[in-house]
Coordinates of C-alpha atoms in Angstrom, one line a residue:
M24 CA -36.3 -78.0 -23.0
S25 CA -36.4 -74.8 -24.8
D26 CA -33.5 -72.5 -25.5
E27 CA -34.7 -69.2 -23.9
H28 CA -31.2 -67.9 -23.2
Q29 CA -29.6 -67.6 -26.5
S30 CA -26.9 -65.0 -27.2
F31 CA -26.4 -63.1 -30.4
I32 CA -22.6 -63.9 -30.1
K33 CA -22.2 -67.4 -31.3
S34 CA -18.5 -67.6 -32.1
P35 CA -15.2 -66.4 -30.7
R36 CA -14.7 -64.2 -33.8
Q37 CA -17.9 -62.3 -33.1
L38 CA -16.8 -61.8 -29.4
I39 CA -13.5 -60.2 -30.5
V40 CA -15.3 -57.9 -33.0
V41 CA -17.8 -56.7 -30.3
V42 CA -15.0 -56.1 -27.7
V43 CA -12.9 -54.1 -30.3
L44 CA -15.9 -52.0 -31.4
S45 CA -16.9 -51.3 -27.7
F46 CA -13.5 -49.5 -27.4
L47 CA -13.2 -47.9 -30.8
V48 CA -16.7 -46.4 -31.1
P49 CA -16.5 -44.2 -27.8
I50 CA -12.9 -43.2 -28.6
T51 CA -13.9 -42.1 -32.1
I52 CA -16.9 -40.1 -30.8
I53 CA -14.7 -38.4 -28.1
A54 CA -12.1 -37.5 -30.8
L55 CA -14.7 -36.0 -33.1
L56 CA -16.3 -33.9 -30.3
A57 CA -12.8 -32.6 -29.3
T58 CA -12.1 -31.6 -32.9
L59 CA -15.4 -29.9 -33.1
V60 CA -14.8 -27.9 -29.9
S61 CA -11.3 -26.9 -30.7
T62 CA -11.9 -25.7 -34.3
T63 CA -14.7 -23.3 -33.5
T64 CA -13.9 -19.6 -33.1
R65 CA -14.7 -18.2 -29.7
T66 CA -14.5 -14.6 -28.5
G67 CA -14.3 -13.8 -24.8
A68 CA -13.0 -11.3 -22.4
G69 CA -9.4 -11.0 -23.3
A70 CA -6.8 -9.1 -25.3
D71 CA -8.1 -10.5 -28.6
S72 CA -11.6 -9.1 -28.1
M73 CA -10.5 -5.6 -27.0
S74 CA -9.1 -2.8 -29.0
A75 CA -5.6 -1.4 -28.2
E76 CA -7.2 1.7 -26.8
A77 CA -9.4 -0.3 -24.5
V78 CA -6.5 -2.3 -23.2
A79 CA -4.4 0.8 -22.6
E80 CA -7.3 2.4 -20.7
R81 CA -7.7 -0.7 -18.5
L82 CA -4.0 -0.6 -17.7
Q83 CA -4.1 3.0 -16.4
P84 CA -3.1 3.3 -12.7
V85 CA -6.0 3.8 -10.2
G86 CA -4.4 6.7 -8.4
R87 CA -1.3 8.9 -8.3
L88 CA 1.1 9.8 -5.5
E89 CA 2.5 13.3 -5.6
V90 CA 5.1 14.3 -3.0
A91 CA 5.4 18.0 -2.4
D92 CA 7.3 20.2 0.0
A93 CA 5.3 20.7 3.2
G94 CA 6.0 24.4 3.1
A95 CA 5.1 24.9 -0.6
P96 CA 2.1 27.0 -1.4
T97 CA -1.1 25.1 -2.2
A98 CA -3.6 26.0 -4.9
S99 CA -7.3 26.0 -4.2
K100 CA -10.2 26.5 -6.5
S101 CA -11.7 30.0 -6.4
A102 CA -15.4 30.7 -7.0
N103 CA -14.9 31.5 -10.7
G104 CA -13.2 28.2 -11.4
G105 CA -9.6 29.4 -11.5
T106 CA -6.9 28.7 -9.0
A107 CA -5.8 31.0 -6.3
S108 CA -2.7 30.3 -4.3
A109 CA -3.0 30.4 -0.5
P110 CA -0.2 33.0 0.0
A111 CA -1.9 35.4 -2.4
A112 CA -5.2 35.2 -0.4
A113 CA -3.4 35.9 2.9
P114 CA -2.5 39.5 2.2
Q115 CA -6.2 40.3 1.5
A116 CA -7.3 38.9 4.8
A117 CA -4.4 40.6 6.6
A118 CA -5.4 44.0 5.1
S119 CA -8.8 43.8 6.7
A120 CA -7.7 42.6 10.2
P121 CA -5.6 44.8 12.6
A122 CA -2.0 43.8 12.8
P123 CA -1.1 42.1 16.1
A124 CA 1.8 43.3 18.2
Q125 CA 5.1 41.8 16.9
P126 CA 7.0 39.7 19.5
P127 CA 10.8 40.1 19.7
A128 CA 12.8 38.3 16.9
G129 CA 14.1 35.6 19.2
A130 CA 10.6 34.7 20.5
A131 CA 9.3 34.5 16.9
A132 CA 12.1 32.1 16.0
A133 CA 11.4 30.0 19.1
A134 CA 7.7 29.9 18.3
S135 CA 8.4 28.9 14.7
A136 CA 10.8 26.2 15.8
S137 CA 8.2 25.0 18.3
A138 CA 5.4 24.9 15.7
E139 CA 7.8 23.1 13.3
G140 CA 8.7 20.6 16.0
E141 CA 5.1 19.9 16.8
K142 CA 4.3 19.3 13.1
I143 CA 7.2 16.9 12.8
Y144 CA 6.3 15.2 16.0
K145 CA 2.7 14.6 14.9
A146 CA 3.7 13.4 11.5
T147 CA 6.6 11.1 12.4
C148 CA 7.6 10.8 16.1
G149 CA 4.1 10.5 17.5
V150 CA 3.5 7.1 15.8
C151 CA 5.8 5.5 18.4
H152 CA 6.0 8.1 21.2
D153 CA 2.2 8.5 21.7
N154 CA 1.8 4.8 22.5
G155 CA 5.3 3.8 23.8
V156 CA 5.9 1.4 20.9
A157 CA 9.0 -0.8 21.2
G158 CA 10.0 0.9 24.5
A159 CA 9.8 4.5 23.2
P160 CA 9.2 6.9 26.1
K161 CA 5.7 8.3 25.9
H162 CA 5.3 12.0 25.1
G163 CA 4.8 14.0 28.3
D164 CA 5.9 11.1 30.6
A165 CA 8.4 12.9 32.9
A166 CA 9.5 9.7 34.7
A167 CA 10.4 7.9 31.4
W168 CA 12.2 11.0 30.1
K169 CA 14.2 11.8 33.3
P170 CA 17.2 9.5 32.6
R171 CA 17.3 10.8 29.0
L172 CA 17.2 14.4 30.1
E173 CA 20.2 13.8 32.4
Q174 CA 22.2 12.8 29.2
G175 CA 21.6 16.2 27.7
A176 CA 19.6 17.5 24.8
D177 CA 22.5 17.4 22.3
L178 CA 22.9 13.6 22.9
L179 CA 19.2 13.1 22.5
V180 CA 19.2 15.0 19.2
R181 CA 22.2 12.9 18.0
H182 CA 20.4 9.6 18.9
A183 CA 17.3 10.8 17.1
I184 CA 19.4 11.6 14.0
D185 CA 21.5 8.4 14.0
G186 CA 18.9 6.1 15.5
I187 CA 19.2 4.1 18.7
R188 CA 17.9 0.6 19.7
A189 CA 14.5 0.1 18.1
M190 CA 14.3 3.7 16.8
P191 CA 15.4 4.0 13.2
P192 CA 17.5 7.1 12.1
R193 CA 15.4 10.2 11.9
G194 CA 12.4 8.3 13.3
G195 CA 12.1 6.4 10.0
N196 CA 11.6 9.6 7.9
A197 CA 14.8 9.9 5.9
T198 CA 13.5 13.2 4.4
L199 CA 13.9 15.1 7.7
T200 CA 16.8 17.5 8.0
D201 CA 18.9 17.7 11.1
Q202 CA 17.2 21.0 12.1
Q203 CA 13.8 19.4 11.8
V204 CA 14.8 16.5 14.0
H205 CA 16.3 19.0 16.5
D206 CA 13.0 20.9 16.5
A207 CA 11.0 17.7 17.2
V208 CA 13.3 16.7 20.0
V209 CA 13.0 20.2 21.6
Y210 CA 9.2 20.0 21.3
M211 CA 9.2 16.6 23.0
L212 CA 11.5 17.8 25.8
A213 CA 9.4 20.9 26.4
A214 CA 6.5 18.7 27.4
V215 CA 8.5 17.1 30.3
R216 CA 10.4 20.1 31.6

């Protein structure tokens, strides 16, 4: 018989050397590759690759919120690039139009309060009272307002200022004055009387 199946490992010593080398060679190769990768200098998208000015520019806010008084004059761009305030432009328009008849002083104050009340209602109160959110009586719904009207307007104003049940104080707008809340309540009551 011939020896066709002969192994190159002929002793136990050779077997131990082959087993140890089969572990050491891949570990050595992996360690060398890890050293090569970690010692090279890389630049990428980060603070090290950007100048201080570029970093400061990227950190700028996207927008700005400016809170202004609702009755404050606004500035608009004029045709020549400058700004013209709205109140300054009003006298020019008033000079060309005939003056309307002036209502009595009490009626003017009531109309002003009504306009202010409507503005406050649309900006704050209408969020809940237009849709009846959380049980709020809908604007103009006389049946829903009837029990409240029987309590009296002064108590309704007090509830609007202090808050009641699901309604927060001042309808959730803490910047409203007592007079503004009063005007809004009067505006809402006028729709159901």
